[in-house]
Coordinates of C-alpha atoms in Angstrom, one line a residue:
X1 CA 75.4 99.3 61.6
X2 CA 72.6 98.0 59.3
X3 CA 71.0 101.4 59.3
X4 CA 74.2 103.1 58.0
X5 CA 74.7 100.5 55.3
X6 CA 71.1 101.0 54.2
X7 CA 71.5 104.8 54.1
X8 CA 74.6 104.6 52.0
X9 CA 72.9 102.2 49.5
X10 CA 70.0 104.6 49.2
X11 CA 72.3 107.5 48.5
X12 CA 74.2 105.6 45.8
X13 CA 71.1 104.3 44.1
X14 CA 69.4 107.8 44.2
X15 CA 72.4 109.6 42.7
X16 CA 72.7 107.1 39.8
X17 CA 68.9 107.2 39.2
X18 CA 68.7 111.0 39.2
X19 CA 71.6 111.4 36.8
X20 CA 70.1 108.9 34.4
X21 CA 66.6 110.4 34.7
X22 CA 67.7 114.0 34.0
X23 CA 69.8 113.0 31.0
X24 CA 66.9 111.0 29.6
X25 CA 64.5 113.9 30.0
X26 CA 66.8 116.4 28.4
X27 CA 67.5 114.0 25.5
X28 CA 63.7 113.4 25.0
X29 CA 62.8 117.1 24.9
X30 CA 65.7 118.3 22.9
X31 CA 68.3 120.8 24.1
X32 CA 68.0 124.5 23.0
X33 CA 70.9 126.8 22.7
X34 CA 71.6 127.2 26.4
X35 CA 74.2 129.6 27.8
X36 CA 76.8 128.6 30.3
X37 CA 75.0 130.3 33.2
X38 CA 71.9 128.3 32.7
X39 CA 73.7 125.0 32.5
X40 CA 75.4 125.8 35.8
X41 CA 71.9 126.7 37.2
X42 CA 70.5 123.4 36.0
X43 CA 73.3 121.4 37.6
X44 CA 72.8 123.2 40.9
X45 CA 69.1 122.4 40.8
X46 CA 69.9 118.8 40.0
X47 CA 72.3 118.6 43.0
X48 CA 69.8 120.2 45.4
X49 CA 67.0 117.9 44.3
X50 CA 69.3 114.9 44.7
X51 CA 70.4 115.9 48.1
X52 CA 66.8 116.6 49.4
X53 CA 65.5 113.2 48.1
X54 CA 68.4 111.3 49.6
X55 CA 67.8 113.1 52.9
X56 CA 64.0 112.4 52.8
X57 CA 64.4 108.8 51.9
X58 CA 67.0 108.2 54.6
X59 CA 64.7 109.6 57.2
X60 CA 61.8 107.5 55.8
X61 CA 63.9 104.3 55.9
X62 CA 65.0 105.1 59.5
X63 CA 61.4 105.5 60.5
X64 CA 60.4 102.3 58.8
X65 CA 63.3 100.5 60.3
X66 CA 62.5 101.8 63.8
X67 CA 58.8 100.7 63.3
X68 CA 59.9 97.3 62.2
X69 CA 62.2 96.9 65.3
X70 CA 59.4 97.9 67.6
X71 CA 56.8 95.6 66.0
X72 CA 58.8 92.5 65.2
X73 CA 61.5 92.7 67.8
X74 CA 64.4 92.8 65.3
X75 CA 65.4 91.7 61.8
X76 CA 66.2 93.6 58.6
X77 CA 64.7 97.1 58.1
X78 CA 61.8 97.5 55.7
X79 CA 63.1 99.1 52.4
X80 CA 60.6 101.2 50.4
X81 CA 60.7 100.6 46.6
X82 CA 62.9 103.6 46.0
X83 CA 63.0 103.5 42.1
X84 CA 59.4 104.6 41.6
X85 CA 59.5 107.4 44.3
X86 CA 62.8 108.8 42.8
X87 CA 61.4 108.7 39.3
X88 CA 58.1 110.3 40.3
X89 CA 59.8 113.2 42.0
X90 CA 62.8 113.9 39.8
X91 CA 61.4 113.5 36.3
X92 CA 58.5 116.0 36.6
X93 CA 60.8 118.5 38.1
X94 CA 63.4 118.1 35.5
X95 CA 60.8 118.2 32.7
X96 CA 59.3 121.4 34.1
X97 CA 62.7 123.1 34.2
X98 CA 63.6 122.0 30.6
X99 CA 60.2 123.0 29.3
X100 CA 60.3 126.4 31.1
X101 CA 63.7 127.1 29.7
X102 CA 62.5 126.1 26.2
X103 CA 59.5 128.4 26.4
X104 CA 61.7 131.2 27.6
X105 CA 64.2 130.7 24.7
X106 CA 61.4 130.7 22.1
X107 CA 59.9 133.9 23.7
X108 CA 63.3 135.7 23.5
X109 CA 63.7 134.5 19.9
X110 CA 60.3 135.8 18.9
X111 CA 60.9 139.1 20.7
X112 CA 64.2 139.7 18.9
X113 CA 62.7 138.8 15.5
X114 CA 59.8 141.2 16.1
X115 CA 62.3 143.9 17.1
X116 CA 64.4 143.3 14.0
X117 CA 61.3 143.4 11.8
X118 CA 60.2 146.7 13.4
X119 CA 63.7 148.2 12.9
X120 CA 63.6 147.2 9.2
X121 CA 60.2 148.8 8.8
X122 CA 61.4 152.0 10.4
X123 CA 64.4 152.1 8.2
X124 CA 62.2 151.7 5.1
X125 CA 59.9 154.5 6.2
X126 CA 62.9 156.8 6.9
X127 CA 64.2 156.0 3.4
X128 CA 60.9 156.9 1.8
X129 CA 60.7 160.2 3.7
X130 CA 64.2 161.1 2.7
X131 CA 63.4 160.4 -1.0
X132 CA 60.3 162.5 -0.7
X133 CA 62.3 165.4 0.8
X134 CA 64.8 165.3 -2.0
X135 CA 62.0 165.4 -4.6
X136 CA 60.4 168.4 -2.8
X137 CA 63.7 170.2 -2.7
X138 CA 64.2 169.7 -6.4
X139 CA 60.7 171.0 -7.1
X140 CA 61.3 174.1 -5.0
X141 CA 64.6 174.7 -6.8
X142 CA 62.8 174.5 -10.1
X143 CA 60.1 176.9 -8.8
X144 CA 62.7 179.4 -7.7
X145 CA 64.4 179.3 -11.0
X146 CA 61.1 179.9 -12.8
X147 CA 59.8 182.9 -10.8
X148 CA 63.0 184.9 -10.4
X149 CA 64.7 187.1 -13.0
X150 CA 67.1 185.4 -15.5
X151 CA 70.1 186.7 -13.7
X152 CA 69.1 184.7 -10.6
X153 CA 68.8 181.5 -12.6
X154 CA 72.6 181.2 -12.7
X155 CA 72.8 181.9 -8.9
X156 CA 73.4 178.7 -7.0
X157 CA 71.2 178.9 -3.9
X158 CA 72.9 177.3 -0.9
X159 CA 69.6 176.2 0.7
X160 CA 66.8 175.2 -1.6
X161 CA 64.5 174.5 1.3
X162 CA 64.2 178.2 2.1
X163 CA 65.1 181.2 0.0
X164 CA 68.7 182.3 0.5
X165 CA 68.5 185.9 1.6
X166 CA 72.2 186.5 1.0
X167 CA 72.0 185.4 -2.6
X168 CA 68.8 187.4 -3.4
X169 CA 70.0 190.6 -1.8
X170 CA 73.4 190.3 -3.4
X171 CA 71.9 189.8 -6.8
X172 CA 69.6 192.8 -6.4
X173 CA 72.6 194.9 -5.3
X174 CA 74.5 194.1 -8.4
X175 CA 72.2 195.2 -11.3
X176 CA 73.1 197.8 -13.9
X177 CA 71.6 199.6 -16.9
X178 CA 73.3 201.8 -19.5
X179 CA 72.0 204.4 -22.0
X180 CA 74.4 206.5 -24.0
X181 CA 77.0 207.8 -21.6
X182 CA 74.8 207.3 -18.5
X183 CA 74.9 204.4 -16.0
X184 CA 72.4 203.2 -13.4
X185 CA 73.7 200.8 -10.8
X186 CA 72.5 199.3 -7.6
X187 CA 76.1 198.9 -6.3
X188 CA 76.2 201.3 -3.4
X189 CA 80.0 201.4 -3.4
X190 CA 79.9 203.5 -6.6
X191 CA 78.0 206.3 -4.9
X192 CA 80.1 209.3 -3.8
X193 CA 78.9 210.0 -0.2
X194 CA 80.1 213.6 -0.6
X195 CA 78.2 214.2 -3.8
X196 CA 75.0 212.6 -2.4
X197 CA 75.3 214.7 0.8
X198 CA 75.7 217.8 -1.3
X199 CA 72.4 216.9 -3.1
X200 CA 70.6 216.3 0.2
X201 CA 71.8 219.8 1.4
X202 CA 70.4 221.4 -1.8
X203 CA 66.9 223.0 -2.2
X204 CA 65.9 220.4 -4.8
X205 CA 65.8 217.7 -2.1
X206 CA 63.5 219.7 0.2
X207 CA 62.4 216.7 2.3
X208 CA 65.7 216.1 4.0
X209 CA 69.0 217.6 4.9
X210 CA 72.7 216.7 4.9
X211 CA 73.7 213.8 7.1
X212 CA 77.1 213.1 8.7
X213 CA 79.0 211.0 6.2
X214 CA 79.6 207.9 8.4
X215 CA 75.9 207.7 9.1
X216 CA 75.0 208.3 5.5
X217 CA 77.3 205.5 4.4
X218 CA 75.6 203.1 6.9
X219 CA 72.2 204.2 5.5
X220 CA 73.3 203.3 2.0
X221 CA 74.5 199.9 3.1
X222 CA 71.1 199.2 4.7
X223 CA 69.1 200.1 1.6
X224 CA 68.8 199.1 -2.0
X225 CA 70.2 202.2 -3.8
X226 CA 69.9 203.2 -7.5
X227 CA 72.7 205.6 -8.5
X228 CA 72.5 207.5 -11.9
X229 CA 75.9 208.5 -13.2
X230 CA 77.3 210.6 -16.0
X231 CA 80.3 208.4 -17.0
X232 CA 81.9 211.2 -19.1
X233 CA 82.9 213.1 -16.0
X234 CA 84.6 211.9 -12.9
X235 CA 86.5 213.4 -9.9
X236 CA 88.9 212.3 -7.3
X237 CA 87.6 212.3 -3.7
X238 CA 89.2 211.3 -0.4
X239 CA 88.5 207.7 0.6
X240 CA 85.8 207.5 3.2
X241 CA 88.1 205.2 5.2
X242 CA 90.8 207.9 5.4
X243 CA 90.6 211.2 7.1
X244 CA 93.7 211.1 9.4
X245 CA 97.2 211.6 8.2
X246 CA 98.8 214.2 6.0
X247 CA 97.3 215.7 2.9
X248 CA 99.7 213.7 0.7
X249 CA 98.6 210.5 2.4
X250 CA 94.9 211.3 2.0
X251 CA 95.5 212.2 -1.7
X252 CA 97.2 208.8 -2.2
X253 CA 94.2 207.1 -0.8
X254 CA 91.6 209.0 -2.8
X255 CA 89.0 207.3 -5.0
X256 CA 87.6 208.2 -8.4
X257 CA 83.8 208.6 -8.7
X258 CA 81.6 209.3 -11.7
X259 CA 79.4 212.3 -11.4
X260 CA 76.2 211.5 -9.5
X261 CA 73.3 213.0 -11.4
X262 CA 70.4 211.0 -10.0
X263 CA 69.4 208.8 -7.0
X264 CA 66.6 206.6 -5.7
X265 CA 66.5 204.5 -2.6
X266 CA 64.4 201.5 -1.5
X267 CA 64.0 200.6 2.2
X268 CA 63.3 196.9 1.9
X269 CA 63.6 193.4 3.3
X270 CA 64.3 192.2 -0.3
X271 CA 61.3 189.9 -0.1
X272 CA 57.9 191.3 0.8
X273 CA 58.0 195.1 1.3
X274 CA 59.6 198.2 -0.2
X275 CA 59.4 201.9 0.6
X276 CA 60.4 204.1 -2.2
X277 CA 62.1 207.3 -1.1
X278 CA 64.8 210.0 -1.9
X279 CA 64.1 210.0 -5.7
X280 CA 66.2 212.8 -7.1
X281 CA 67.6 214.0 -10.5
X282 CA 70.0 216.9 -10.8
X283 CA 68.0 219.9 -12.0
X284 CA 70.6 220.7 -14.6
X285 CA 70.0 217.2 -16.1
X286 CA 66.2 217.2 -16.1
X287 CA 64.2 217.3 -19.3
X288 CA 66.3 214.4 -20.9
X289 CA 64.1 211.5 -19.7
X290 CA 66.6 210.5 -17.0
X291 CA 64.0 210.6 -14.3
X292 CA 61.6 208.3 -16.2
X293 CA 64.5 206.0 -16.9
X294 CA 65.6 205.9 -13.3
X295 CA 62.1 205.2 -11.9
X296 CA 61.6 202.6 -14.7
X297 CA 64.7 200.7 -13.5
X298 CA 63.3 200.7 -10.0
X299 CA 60.0 199.3 -11.3
X300 CA 61.8 196.7 -13.3
X301 CA 63.4 195.5 -10.1
X302 CA 60.2 195.4 -8.1
X303 CA 57.8 193.7 -10.5
X304 CA 59.4 190.3 -10.7
X305 CA 59.7 189.9 -6.9
X306 CA 57.3 186.9 -6.4
X307 CA 56.6 187.5 -2.7
X308 CA 56.3 191.3 -2.7
X309 CA 53.1 192.3 -0.9
X310 CA 53.3 196.1 -1.4
X311 CA 55.5 199.0 -2.4
X312 CA 54.6 202.4 -1.0
X313 CA 55.8 206.0 -1.2
X314 CA 54.8 209.4 0.1
X315 CA 54.9 212.7 -1.9
X316 CA 53.7 216.3 -1.5
X317 CA 53.3 216.9 -5.2
X318 CA 49.8 216.1 -6.2
X319 CA 49.8 217.7 -9.6
X320 CA 53.1 216.2 -10.8
X321 CA 54.3 213.3 -8.7
X322 CA 50.9 211.5 -8.2
X323 CA 50.2 211.2 -12.0
X324 CA 53.8 210.3 -12.7
X325 CA 53.9 207.4 -10.2
X326 CA 50.5 206.2 -11.2
X327 CA 51.8 205.8 -14.7
X328 CA 55.4 204.7 -14.1
X329 CA 55.0 202.5 -11.1
X330 CA 51.3 201.5 -11.2
X331 CA 50.7 203.2 -7.9
X332 CA 47.3 204.2 -6.4
X333 CA 46.6 206.8 -3.8
X334 CA 45.5 205.2 -0.5
X335 CA 45.7 208.2 1.8
X336 CA 46.0 211.9 2.0
X337 CA 44.3 214.9 0.4
X338 CA 45.3 217.5 -2.1
X339 CA 47.3 220.2 -0.5
X340 CA 48.9 217.7 1.9
X341 CA 50.9 214.6 1.6
X342 CA 49.8 211.7 -0.7
X343 CA 50.4 208.1 0.3
X344 CA 50.6 205.8 -2.7
X345 CA 50.8 202.0 -2.9
X346 CA 51.5 199.3 -5.5
X347 CA 50.4 195.8 -4.7
X348 CA 52.9 193.1 -5.6
X349 CA 52.6 189.5 -6.6
X350 CA 52.6 188.3 -3.0
X351 CA 49.5 190.4 -2.1
X352 CA 46.2 188.5 -1.6
X353 CA 43.9 188.9 -4.6
X354 CA 46.7 190.4 -6.8
X355 CA 45.8 191.3 -10.3
X356 CA 48.3 192.7 -12.7
X357 CA 47.7 196.3 -13.8
X358 CA 48.5 197.4 -17.4
X359 CA 49.9 200.9 -18.1

């Protein structure tokens, strides 16, 4: 009976002492911003420590009591001074838990502050790169406006980081020159496919022959064409999109074309290369300077191209064509021999070591 009373007193004293000791330690060290889960964890640790100490001290008191009974033959059991044992065990453990949590809290705080600082630095670098990219785009836009013909300066390029192929080709396909009653245009839709095919079938254009009209039309669409027209005469021709139906329906869909009296074609990527071919002037119109004017308009289109590396052509006429193209297009013979075909070339502004020639 005395042993049971002693055990109960030890349990009550230990519980009160542990609760007071833990609260004193927490108050002494200061409480960080603990979350609910950690508070529950701390209470579980406190309860487990309390239970283990009570159990250990109960066993110790029983052993001491038994030893006293055996040696003295009876009497009150020997009680160990429990206060100092409880304090020595519970306080260091509680302090260690609180300090560990405090260190962990400071570590997390430092980690998040470092992460936030790094994120701010990355945002600052991204902003600087964006500003630099905008400045470079503006500089490239200014360079494009400077090097291209005046007509291109009013063309809004959709992408200033790279040259807009659609805008450049569209601009080059929409140029025109006039002299007296004659017109030169790079608009391929003005060319009468039937009239051009008739010229290809003539002896004057000895290097080719007539081509089926649908194929010829596709060839014109894939090239930069220069049509020379006599605007004083025109004729009605069936639309190239028609061909089926009655004669009256086809006549209603006919189109009016000016008389085609000259032609030249460039096979080109509109940036770095051109091949000059199919230069022709109606023999009945020769001797009026129309051929020089036509080739001059071709040259006027080629010379301003800032990235043109070379323009080439081939001709069989050494005595007439070679001197003509040397003068009009600043061409030089790079291959062939008299009596055969001459290969001629003009270097553009995009060629390495380019130097401008004077006529």
